[in-house]
Amino acid sequence: MTTEKRRAPAGAAVLRDDITTAIRGAVMHELAAVGYARLSIEAVARRAGVSKTAVYRRWSSKLDLVLEIVSAAAGQRLPLPDTGSLTGDLEVLFLIMAKALGHPLASQIIPDLLAEAARNPQIAQTLQTALRVNQHTIGALVIGRAVERGELAPTADPDAVIDLIVGPLYWRLAIARVPLDPTELSRMATVVAGALRVACNPSSRDESDVQLFAQP
């Protein structure tokens, strides 16, 4: 018995995964090198070693190309092992975030896209949606574990919790761009855990929480 190989319909473009991967990588490197405003399909194709046609088969414009790839990068899930304590979970999360934000590509792309978002509503909306969904997932996981352990009461505003978790590190590395010594991550985790205890159950605030935030 013989079998026939199935062929794509006549005229259909077969999108090779390796070419798509090469284009995605080229976009990230071009964004880091020249920024969104100066990025061009021609430069992306040249860096990826493909034709412009190969790019346009996958994305109709520079904006569509950047929005899809940046959205995917911003929405990547982080591996967060359960350390057994809120402070430990936060320290691991901060370590992962610090490595991601400190990556040479991220450190160049993020400030540029934030500036571009102020001028382009589509970029602003895409970034906000991708980041917010990812942050809510992280917050739900970290806080959910802490509530199950009895470390936190389930009474916090989710948005406030997320801001308390990701805000300090994001401000330090992505906005202020001040280098962070890895030894500072432990103290930051301790301080944020104290803030979350107050946010989740203000009536339980005690003198130790006040002293925690007063530390030099």
mmCIF file of C-alpha atoms in Angstrom:
data_model
loop_
_atom_site.group_PDB
_atom_site.id
_atom_site.type_symbol
_atom_site.label_atom_id
_atom_site.label_comp_id
_atom_site.label_asym_id
_atom_site.label_seq_id
_atom_site.Cartn_x
_atom_site.Cartn_y
_atom_site.Cartn_z
ATOM 1 C CA MET A 1 0.000 0.000 0.000
ATOM 2 C CA THR A 2 1.311 3.429 -0.880
ATOM 3 C CA THR A 3 0.684 6.701 0.880
ATOM 4 C CA GLU A 4 0.721 10.190 -0.513
ATOM 5 C CA LYS A 5 2.376 13.123 1.133
ATOM 6 C CA ARG A 6 -0.051 15.856 1.962
ATOM 7 C CA ARG A 7 0.751 19.118 0.254
ATOM 8 C CA ALA A 8 -0.230 22.653 1.115
ATOM 9 C CA PRO A 9 -2.924 24.091 -1.156
ATOM 10 C CA ALA A 10 -1.560 25.628 -4.319
ATOM 11 C CA GLY A 11 -0.494 29.210 -3.730
ATOM 12 C CA ALA A 12 -0.526 28.891 0.058
ATOM 13 C CA ALA A 13 2.493 30.274 1.897
ATOM 14 C CA VAL A 14 4.149 27.839 4.290
ATOM 15 C CA LEU A 15 5.439 29.847 7.249
ATOM 16 C CA ARG A 16 8.570 28.167 8.552
ATOM 17 C CA ASP A 17 8.979 28.315 12.313
ATOM 18 C CA ASP A 18 12.723 28.911 12.125
ATOM 19 C CA ILE A 19 12.215 32.009 9.985
ATOM 20 C CA THR A 20 9.526 33.326 12.333
ATOM 21 C CA THR A 21 11.874 32.814 15.284
ATOM 22 C CA ALA A 22 14.696 34.609 13.460
ATOM 23 C CA ILE A 23 12.440 37.573 12.721
ATOM 24 C CA ARG A 24 11.285 37.806 16.336
ATOM 25 C CA GLY A 25 14.861 37.861 17.545
ATOM 26 C CA ALA A 26 15.800 40.454 14.951
ATOM 27 C CA VAL A 27 12.975 42.728 16.068
ATOM 28 C CA MET A 28 14.157 42.679 19.673
ATOM 29 C CA HIS A 29 17.730 43.458 18.682
ATOM 30 C CA GLU A 30 16.647 46.239 16.335
ATOM 31 C CA LEU A 31 14.448 47.781 19.026
ATOM 32 C CA ALA A 32 17.363 47.758 21.427
ATOM 33 C CA ALA A 33 19.732 49.208 18.841
ATOM 34 C CA VAL A 34 17.675 51.974 17.231
ATOM 35 C CA GLY A 35 14.330 52.220 19.033
ATOM 36 C CA TYR A 36 10.810 51.969 17.673
ATOM 37 C CA ALA A 37 10.822 55.240 15.731
ATOM 38 C CA ARG A 38 13.843 54.272 13.605
ATOM 39 C CA LEU A 39 13.044 50.568 13.322
ATOM 40 C CA SER A 40 12.257 49.451 9.770
ATOM 41 C CA ILE A 41 11.041 46.245 8.156
ATOM 42 C CA GLU A 42 14.068 46.360 5.872
ATOM 43 C CA ALA A 43 16.485 46.402 8.809
ATOM 44 C CA VAL A 44 14.615 43.614 10.586
ATOM 45 C CA ALA A 45 14.689 41.450 7.468
ATOM 46 C CA ARG A 46 18.378 42.126 6.940
ATOM 47 C CA ARG A 47 19.243 41.252 10.535
ATOM 48 C CA ALA A 48 17.129 38.085 10.370
ATOM 49 C CA GLY A 49 18.661 37.064 7.033
ATOM 50 C CA VAL A 50 15.308 36.912 5.267
ATOM 51 C CA SER A 51 13.426 38.904 2.654
ATOM 52 C CA LYS A 52 10.990 41.704 3.426
ATOM 53 C CA THR A 53 8.308 39.490 1.915
ATOM 54 C CA ALA A 54 8.936 36.908 4.625
ATOM 55 C CA VAL A 55 8.223 39.548 7.258
ATOM 56 C CA TYR A 56 5.106 40.885 5.542
ATOM 57 C CA ARG A 57 3.711 37.366 5.193
ATOM 58 C CA ARG A 58 3.536 37.264 8.979
ATOM 59 C CA TRP A 59 2.814 40.874 9.940
ATOM 60 C CA SER A 60 1.148 43.591 7.890
ATOM 61 C CA SER A 61 3.095 46.521 9.342
ATOM 62 C CA LYS A 62 5.870 47.561 11.683
ATOM 63 C CA LEU A 63 3.315 48.385 14.363
ATOM 64 C CA ASP A 64 1.649 44.957 14.152
ATOM 65 C CA LEU A 65 5.048 43.282 14.262
ATOM 66 C CA VAL A 66 6.224 45.152 17.352
ATOM 67 C CA LEU A 67 2.907 44.929 19.191
ATOM 68 C CA GLU A 68 2.674 41.154 18.851
ATOM 69 C CA ILE A 69 6.262 40.453 19.817
ATOM 70 C CA VAL A 70 6.409 42.913 22.700
ATOM 71 C CA SER A 71 3.062 41.713 24.007
ATOM 72 C CA ALA A 72 4.319 38.128 24.013
ATOM 73 C CA ALA A 73 7.517 39.136 25.806
ATOM 74 C CA ALA A 74 5.708 41.259 28.396
ATOM 75 C CA GLY A 75 3.213 38.492 29.095
ATOM 76 C CA GLN A 76 5.704 35.716 29.705
ATOM 77 C CA ARG A 77 4.951 33.731 32.836
ATOM 78 C CA LEU A 78 7.626 33.630 35.522
ATOM 79 C CA PRO A 79 8.566 30.378 37.272
ATOM 80 C CA LEU A 80 7.790 31.018 40.946
ATOM 81 C CA PRO A 81 8.640 28.149 43.273
ATOM 82 C CA ASP A 82 6.900 28.005 46.653
ATOM 83 C CA THR A 83 9.562 28.860 49.238
ATOM 84 C CA GLY A 84 7.240 28.384 52.220
ATOM 85 C CA SER A 85 6.983 32.059 53.203
ATOM 86 C CA LEU A 86 5.785 35.346 51.756
ATOM 87 C CA THR A 87 9.165 36.992 52.225
ATOM 88 C CA GLY A 88 10.928 34.083 50.548
ATOM 89 C CA ASP A 89 8.526 34.084 47.598
ATOM 90 C CA LEU A 90 9.027 37.828 47.156
ATOM 91 C CA GLU A 91 12.806 37.491 47.271
ATOM 92 C CA VAL A 92 12.736 34.847 44.515
ATOM 93 C CA LEU A 93 10.326 36.970 42.456
ATOM 94 C CA PHE A 94 12.551 40.042 42.824
ATOM 95 C CA LEU A 95 15.607 38.053 41.810
ATOM 96 C CA ILE A 96 13.873 36.838 38.630
ATOM 97 C CA MET A 97 12.545 40.316 37.828
ATOM 98 C CA ALA A 98 15.927 41.938 38.451
ATOM 99 C CA LYS A 99 17.601 39.558 36.012
ATOM 100 C CA ALA A 100 14.892 40.154 33.390
ATOM 101 C CA LEU A 101 14.911 43.956 33.715
ATOM 102 C CA GLY A 102 18.700 44.022 33.802
ATOM 103 C CA HIS A 103 19.057 42.111 30.540
ATOM 104 C CA PRO A 104 20.871 44.263 27.937
ATOM 105 C CA LEU A 105 17.943 44.074 25.506
ATOM 106 C CA ALA A 106 15.281 44.819 28.114
ATOM 107 C CA SER A 107 17.222 47.726 29.585
ATOM 108 C CA GLN A 108 17.249 49.404 26.165
ATOM 109 C CA ILE A 109 13.805 48.421 24.889
ATOM 110 C CA ILE A 110 11.652 49.187 27.931
ATOM 111 C CA PRO A 111 12.486 52.917 28.291
ATOM 112 C CA ASP A 112 12.086 53.427 24.544
ATOM 113 C CA LEU A 113 8.674 51.730 24.415
ATOM 114 C CA LEU A 114 7.467 53.626 27.475
ATOM 115 C CA ALA A 115 8.361 56.871 25.734
ATOM 116 C CA GLU A 116 6.705 55.690 22.519
ATOM 117 C CA ALA A 117 3.583 54.654 24.428
ATOM 118 C CA ALA A 118 3.059 58.275 25.441
ATOM 119 C CA ARG A 119 2.687 59.113 21.734
ATOM 120 C CA ASN A 120 1.043 55.947 20.413
ATOM 121 C CA PRO A 121 -2.224 54.805 22.062
ATOM 122 C CA GLN A 122 -2.020 51.344 20.487
ATOM 123 C CA ILE A 123 1.382 50.661 21.982
ATOM 124 C CA ALA A 124 0.228 52.068 25.322
ATOM 125 C CA GLN A 125 -2.857 49.843 25.393
ATOM 126 C CA THR A 126 -0.943 46.726 24.362
ATOM 127 C CA LEU A 127 1.725 47.229 27.009
ATOM 128 C CA GLN A 128 -0.813 48.030 29.696
ATOM 129 C CA THR A 129 -2.935 44.987 28.929
ATOM 130 C CA ALA A 130 -0.053 42.511 28.689
ATOM 131 C CA LEU A 131 1.706 43.789 31.782
ATOM 132 C CA ARG A 132 -1.451 44.052 33.858
ATOM 133 C CA VAL A 133 -2.601 40.526 33.069
ATOM 134 C CA ASN A 134 0.838 39.166 33.895
ATOM 135 C CA GLN A 135 1.053 41.197 37.105
ATOM 136 C CA HIS A 136 -2.375 40.024 38.244
ATOM 137 C CA THR A 137 -1.282 36.431 37.674
ATOM 138 C CA ILE A 138 1.864 36.957 39.737
ATOM 139 C CA GLY A 139 0.000 38.789 42.480
ATOM 140 C CA ALA A 140 -2.710 36.138 42.696
ATOM 141 C CA LEU A 141 -0.092 33.405 43.034
ATOM 142 C CA VAL A 142 2.086 35.105 45.659
ATOM 143 C CA ILE A 143 -0.801 36.463 47.720
ATOM 144 C CA GLY A 144 -2.837 33.286 47.345
ATOM 145 C CA ARG A 145 -0.019 31.252 48.840
ATOM 146 C CA ALA A 146 0.402 33.717 51.703
ATOM 147 C CA VAL A 147 -3.339 33.627 52.469
ATOM 148 C CA GLU A 148 -3.326 29.815 52.488
ATOM 149 C CA ARG A 149 -0.399 29.856 54.934
ATOM 150 C CA GLY A 150 -2.214 32.306 57.196
ATOM 151 C CA GLU A 151 0.397 35.029 56.620
ATOM 152 C CA LEU A 152 -2.110 37.454 55.090
ATOM 153 C CA ALA A 153 -5.815 38.112 55.389
ATOM 154 C CA PRO A 154 -7.664 37.985 52.034
ATOM 155 C CA THR A 155 -8.825 41.601 52.247
ATOM 156 C CA ALA A 156 -6.406 43.559 50.038
ATOM 157 C CA ASP A 157 -7.230 45.545 46.914
ATOM 158 C CA PRO A 158 -5.622 43.456 44.097
ATOM 159 C CA ASP A 159 -4.354 46.532 42.256
ATOM 160 C CA ALA A 160 -2.766 47.939 45.415
ATOM 161 C CA VAL A 161 -1.137 44.586 46.135
ATOM 162 C CA ILE A 162 0.352 44.387 42.638
ATOM 163 C CA ASP A 163 1.700 47.930 42.868
ATOM 164 C CA LEU A 164 3.342 47.134 46.209
ATOM 165 C CA ILE A 165 4.964 43.990 44.799
ATOM 166 C CA VAL A 166 6.278 45.123 41.428
ATOM 167 C CA GLY A 167 6.453 48.891 41.918
ATOM 168 C CA PRO A 168 9.677 49.286 43.938
ATOM 169 C CA LEU A 169 11.837 47.055 41.771
ATOM 170 C CA TYR A 170 10.372 48.290 38.490
ATOM 171 C CA TRP A 171 10.893 51.917 39.483
ATOM 172 C CA ARG A 172 14.462 51.256 40.561
ATOM 173 C CA LEU A 173 15.595 49.355 37.469
ATOM 174 C CA ALA A 174 13.323 50.429 34.596
ATOM 175 C CA ILE A 175 12.550 54.067 35.432
ATOM 176 C CA ALA A 176 15.273 55.471 37.694
ATOM 177 C CA ARG A 177 17.763 52.959 36.232
ATOM 178 C CA VAL A 178 19.778 52.843 39.429
ATOM 179 C CA PRO A 179 21.928 49.696 39.777
ATOM 180 C CA LEU A 180 20.669 47.265 42.386
ATOM 181 C CA ASP A 181 23.022 45.216 44.510
ATOM 182 C CA PRO A 182 21.707 41.642 44.802
ATOM 183 C CA THR A 183 22.124 41.874 48.575
ATOM 184 C CA GLU A 184 19.425 44.554 48.605
ATOM 185 C CA LEU A 185 16.809 42.143 47.307
ATOM 186 C CA SER A 186 16.434 40.426 50.673
ATOM 187 C CA ARG A 187 15.746 43.677 52.497
ATOM 188 C CA MET A 188 13.373 44.827 49.767
ATOM 189 C CA ALA A 189 11.427 41.560 50.088
ATOM 190 C CA THR A 190 11.181 42.043 53.853
ATOM 191 C CA VAL A 191 9.951 45.612 53.512
ATOM 192 C CA VAL A 192 7.372 44.740 50.840
ATOM 193 C CA ALA A 193 6.119 41.779 52.903
ATOM 194 C CA GLY A 194 5.584 44.207 55.808
ATOM 195 C CA ALA A 195 3.698 46.590 53.528
ATOM 196 C CA LEU A 196 1.485 43.749 52.315
ATOM 197 C CA ARG A 197 0.657 42.731 55.877
ATOM 198 C CA VAL A 198 -0.530 46.272 56.544
ATOM 199 C CA ALA A 199 -2.435 46.492 53.239
ATOM 200 C CA CYS A 200 -4.192 43.172 53.728
ATOM 201 C CA ASN A 201 -5.099 43.729 57.359
ATOM 202 C CA PRO A 202 -4.553 47.328 58.575
ATOM 203 C CA SER A 203 -6.065 46.551 61.974
ATOM 204 C CA SER A 204 -3.221 44.119 62.684
ATOM 205 C CA ARG A 205 -0.491 46.730 62.263
ATOM 206 C CA ASP A 206 1.844 46.721 65.226
ATOM 207 C CA GLU A 207 5.006 48.419 66.359
ATOM 208 C CA SER A 208 7.198 45.951 64.433
ATOM 209 C CA ASP A 209 5.627 47.095 61.161
ATOM 210 C CA VAL A 210 6.296 50.722 62.026
ATOM 211 C CA GLN A 211 9.910 49.939 62.921
ATOM 212 C CA LEU A 212 10.306 47.949 59.690
ATOM 213 C CA PHE A 213 9.462 50.939 57.498
ATOM 214 C CA ALA A 214 11.627 53.243 59.616
ATOM 215 C CA GLN A 215 14.796 51.220 59.050
ATOM 216 C CA PRO A 216 17.600 53.225 57.369
#
